[in-house]
Structure formats: C-alpha cells, structure tokens
Coordinates of N, CA, C and O in Angstrom, one line a residue:
M25 N -208.9 173.1 -120.3 CA -208.3 172.4 -121.4 C -206.7 172.4 -121.3 O -206.1 171.4 -121.7
A26 N -206.1 173.4 -120.7 CA -204.7 173.4 -120.5 C -204.2 172.3 -119.6 O -203.2 171.7 -119.7
A27 N -205.0 172.0 -118.6 CA -204.7 171.0 -117.6 C -204.6 169.6 -118.3 O -203.8 168.8 -118.1
A28 N -205.5 169.4 -119.2 CA -205.5 168.1 -120.0 C -204.3 168.0 -120.8 O -203.7 166.9 -120.9
A29 N -203.9 169.1 -121.5 CA -202.7 169.0 -122.3 C -201.5 168.8 -121.5 O -200.6 168.0 -121.8
G30 N -201.4 169.4 -120.3 CA -200.3 169.2 -119.4 C -200.2 167.7 -118.9 O -199.2 167.1 -118.8
D31 N -201.4 167.1 -118.7 CA -201.4 165.7 -118.2 C -200.9 164.8 -119.3 O -200.2 163.8 -119.0
S32 N -201.2 165.1 -120.6 CA -200.8 164.2 -121.7 C -199.2 164.4 -121.9 O -198.6 163.4 -122.2
D33 N -198.7 165.6 -121.6 CA -197.3 165.8 -121.7 C -196.6 165.0 -120.6 O -195.5 164.4 -120.9
V34 N -197.1 165.0 -119.4 CA -196.5 164.3 -118.3 C -196.5 162.8 -118.6 O -195.6 162.0 -118.4
T35 N -197.7 162.3 -119.2 CA -197.8 160.9 -119.5 C -196.8 160.5 -120.6 O -196.1 159.5 -120.5
L36 N -196.6 161.4 -121.6 CA -195.6 161.1 -122.7 C -194.2 161.1 -122.1 O -193.4 160.2 -122.5
L37 N -193.9 162.1 -121.3 CA -192.5 162.1 -120.7 C -192.3 160.9 -119.8 O -191.2 160.3 -119.9
A38 N -193.2 160.5 -119.1 CA -193.1 159.3 -118.2 C -192.9 158.1 -119.1 O -192.0 157.2 -118.7
A39 N -193.6 158.0 -120.2 CA -193.4 156.8 -121.1 C -192.0 156.8 -121.7 O -191.4 155.7 -121.8
I40 N -191.5 158.0 -122.1 CA -190.2 158.1 -122.7 C -189.1 157.7 -121.7 O -188.2 156.9 -122.0
V41 N -189.2 158.2 -120.5 CA -188.2 157.8 -119.4 C -188.3 156.3 -119.1 O -187.3 155.7 -119.0
A42 N -189.5 155.8 -119.0 CA -189.6 154.3 -118.7 C -189.0 153.5 -119.9 O -188.3 152.5 -119.6
H43 N -189.2 153.9 -121.1 CA -188.7 153.2 -122.2 C -187.1 153.3 -122.2 O -186.5 152.3 -122.5
G44 N -186.6 154.4 -121.9 CA -185.2 154.6 -121.9 C -184.5 153.8 -120.8 O -183.4 153.2 -121.0
Q45 N -185.2 153.6 -119.7 CA -184.6 152.8 -118.6 C -184.6 151.3 -119.0 O -183.7 150.6 -118.5
R46 N -185.5 150.9 -119.8 CA -185.6 149.5 -120.1 C -184.6 149.1 -121.2 O -184.1 148.0 -121.3
T47 N -184.2 150.1 -122.1 CA -183.3 149.7 -123.2 C -181.8 150.0 -122.9 O -181.0 149.5 -123.7
Q48 N -181.5 150.6 -121.8 CA -180.1 150.9 -121.5 C -179.5 149.6 -120.9 O -180.1 149.0 -120.1
P49 N -178.3 149.3 -121.4 CA -177.6 148.1 -120.8 C -177.2 148.4 -119.4 O -176.9 149.6 -119.1
P50 N -177.2 147.4 -118.6 CA -176.8 147.7 -117.2 C -175.3 148.1 -117.1 O -174.5 147.6 -117.9
R51 N -175.0 149.0 -116.3 CA -173.6 149.4 -116.1 C -172.8 148.4 -115.2 O -173.3 148.0 -114.2
D52 N -171.6 148.2 -115.6 CA -170.8 147.3 -114.8 C -169.7 148.2 -114.2 O -169.0 148.9 -114.9
V53 N -169.5 148.1 -112.9 CA -168.5 148.9 -112.2 C -167.5 147.8 -111.8 O -167.7 147.0 -110.9
V54 N -166.3 147.9 -112.4 CA -165.3 146.9 -112.1 C -164.3 147.4 -111.1 O -163.7 148.4 -111.3
L55 N -164.3 146.8 -109.9 CA -163.5 147.2 -108.8 C -162.5 146.0 -108.5 O -162.9 144.8 -108.6
R56 N -161.3 146.3 -108.1 CA -160.3 145.3 -107.7 C -160.6 144.9 -106.3 O -160.7 145.6 -105.4
H57 N -160.6 143.6 -106.2 CA -160.6 142.9 -104.9 C -159.4 142.0 -104.9 O -159.1 141.4 -105.9
E58 N -158.8 141.9 -103.8 CA -157.5 141.1 -103.7 C -157.7 139.7 -104.2 O -156.8 139.1 -104.8
E59 N -158.8 139.0 -104.0 CA -159.0 137.7 -104.5 C -159.3 137.6 -106.0 O -159.3 136.5 -106.6
A60 N -159.6 138.7 -106.6 CA -160.0 138.7 -108.0 C -158.8 138.6 -108.9 O -157.7 139.2 -108.6
E61 N -158.9 137.9 -110.0 CA -157.8 137.7 -110.9 C -157.8 138.9 -111.9 O -158.9 139.2 -112.5
T62 N -156.7 139.4 -112.1 CA -156.5 140.6 -113.0 C -157.1 140.4 -114.4 O -157.8 141.2 -115.0
A63 N -156.8 139.2 -115.0 CA -157.2 138.9 -116.3 C -158.7 138.9 -116.4 O -159.3 139.4 -117.4
S64 N -159.4 138.4 -115.4 CA -160.9 138.4 -115.5 C -161.5 139.8 -115.3 O -162.5 140.1 -115.9
L65 N -160.8 140.6 -114.5 CA -161.2 142.0 -114.3 C -161.1 142.8 -115.6 O -161.9 143.5 -116.0
L66 N -159.9 142.5 -116.3 CA -159.7 143.2 -117.6 C -160.6 142.8 -118.7 O -161.0 143.6 -119.5
Q67 N -161.1 141.5 -118.6 CA -162.1 141.0 -119.6 C -163.4 141.8 -119.4 O -164.0 142.2 -120.3
R68 N -163.7 142.0 -118.1 CA -165.0 142.8 -117.9 C -164.8 144.3 -118.3 O -165.7 144.9 -118.9
C69 N -163.6 144.8 -118.2 CA -163.3 146.2 -118.7 C -163.5 146.3 -120.2 O -164.0 147.3 -120.7
R70 N -163.1 145.3 -120.9 CA -163.2 145.3 -122.4 C -164.7 145.4 -122.8 O -165.0 145.8 -123.9
Q71 N -165.6 144.9 -122.0 CA -167.0 144.9 -122.4 C -167.7 146.3 -122.2 O -168.8 146.5 -122.6
L72 N -166.9 147.2 -121.6 CA -167.5 148.5 -121.3 C -167.5 149.5 -122.4 O -168.1 150.6 -122.4
G73 N -166.7 149.2 -123.5 CA -166.6 150.1 -124.6 C -165.2 150.7 -124.6 O -164.4 150.5 -123.7
L74 N -164.9 151.6 -125.6 CA -163.5 152.0 -125.8 C -163.0 152.9 -124.6 O -162.1 152.6 -123.9
I75 N -163.6 154.1 -124.4 CA -163.1 155.0 -123.4 C -163.3 154.5 -122.0 O -162.4 154.5 -121.2
E76 N -164.5 154.0 -121.6 CA -164.7 153.5 -120.3 C -163.8 152.2 -120.0 O -163.3 152.0 -118.9
G77 N -163.6 151.4 -121.1 CA -162.7 150.3 -121.0 C -161.3 150.7 -120.7 O -160.6 150.0 -119.9
M78 N -160.8 151.7 -121.3 CA -159.5 152.2 -121.1 C -159.3 152.8 -119.7 O -158.3 152.5 -119.0
L79 N -160.3 153.5 -119.2 CA -160.2 154.0 -117.9 C -160.3 152.9 -116.8 O -159.6 152.9 -115.8
C80 N -161.1 151.9 -117.1 CA -161.2 150.7 -116.2 C -159.9 150.0 -116.2 O -159.4 149.7 -115.1
R81 N -159.3 149.8 -117.3 CA -158.0 149.1 -117.4 C -156.9 149.9 -116.6 O -156.1 149.3 -115.8
A82 N -156.9 151.2 -116.7 CA -155.9 152.0 -116.0 C -156.2 151.9 -114.5 O -155.2 151.8 -113.7
R83 N -157.4 151.8 -114.1 CA -157.7 151.7 -112.6 C -157.3 150.3 -112.1 O -156.7 150.2 -111.0
I84 N -157.6 149.3 -112.8 CA -157.4 147.9 -112.4 C -155.8 147.7 -112.4 O -155.3 147.0 -111.5
C85 N -155.1 148.2 -113.3 CA -153.7 148.0 -113.4 C -152.8 149.0 -112.7 O -151.6 148.9 -112.7
A86 N -153.4 150.0 -112.0 CA -152.7 151.0 -111.3 C -151.8 150.4 -110.3 O -152.2 149.5 -109.5
G87 N -150.5 150.7 -110.4 CA -149.5 150.1 -109.5 C -149.1 148.7 -109.8 O -148.3 148.1 -109.1
R88 N -149.6 148.1 -110.9 CA -149.3 146.7 -111.3 C -148.7 146.6 -112.7 O -148.6 145.5 -113.1
W89 N -148.5 147.7 -113.3 CA -148.0 147.6 -114.7 C -146.8 146.7 -114.9 O -146.7 146.0 -115.9
D90 N -145.9 146.8 -114.0 CA -144.6 146.0 -114.1 C -144.7 144.7 -113.5 O -143.9 143.8 -113.8
S91 N -145.6 144.5 -112.5 CA -145.6 143.3 -111.7 C -146.7 142.2 -112.2 O -146.5 141.1 -111.8
D92 N -147.7 142.7 -112.9 CA -148.8 141.8 -113.2 C -148.8 141.5 -114.7 O -148.9 142.5 -115.5
P93 N -148.5 140.3 -115.2 CA -148.4 140.0 -116.6 C -149.7 140.4 -117.4 O -149.6 140.7 -118.6
A94 N -150.8 140.4 -116.8 CA -152.1 140.7 -117.5 C -152.1 142.2 -117.9 O -152.9 142.6 -118.8
C95 N -151.4 143.0 -117.2 CA -151.4 144.5 -117.5 C -150.4 144.9 -118.5 O -150.3 146.1 -118.8
H96 N -149.6 144.0 -119.0 CA -148.6 144.4 -120.0 C -149.2 144.7 -121.3 O -150.2 144.3 -121.8

C-alpha cells in the first residue's frame, strides 16, 4: 500500500511541476550587440519588471551613460 501512495505523490508532484512550467512567462535575456539599437534594447528591459529591468538597463548602458542619448 505504501508504494501506491508514493506513486500518487510522484504523479501529483509531476503535475504541479508541469503546470508551473506552462504558466511561467518566458524569460528574456537582453544582451547588447553592436548592431542593436539602445532604445529597442531598453524597451525590452522595461518588460522584465522593476528590479530585473533596472539591472538590464545598467548592463545595456554600461559605459554609455554620457555618450548614448537613450541612456540619459
């Protein structure tokens, strides 16, 4: 009987994990490429949420705060 209970626990956990994977929004990793426009990269950063967006903006604008108008 204990084996049957263990199997149902495994089934339940597998269902929870599968459900969580379907409902999570896909993560966007914004990386700078020389041909990419800073303004469009920063727009993608804004879609990540408050903290992740701020970190993304700092990464994209690193070394460009004074030279790139989109980083002001």
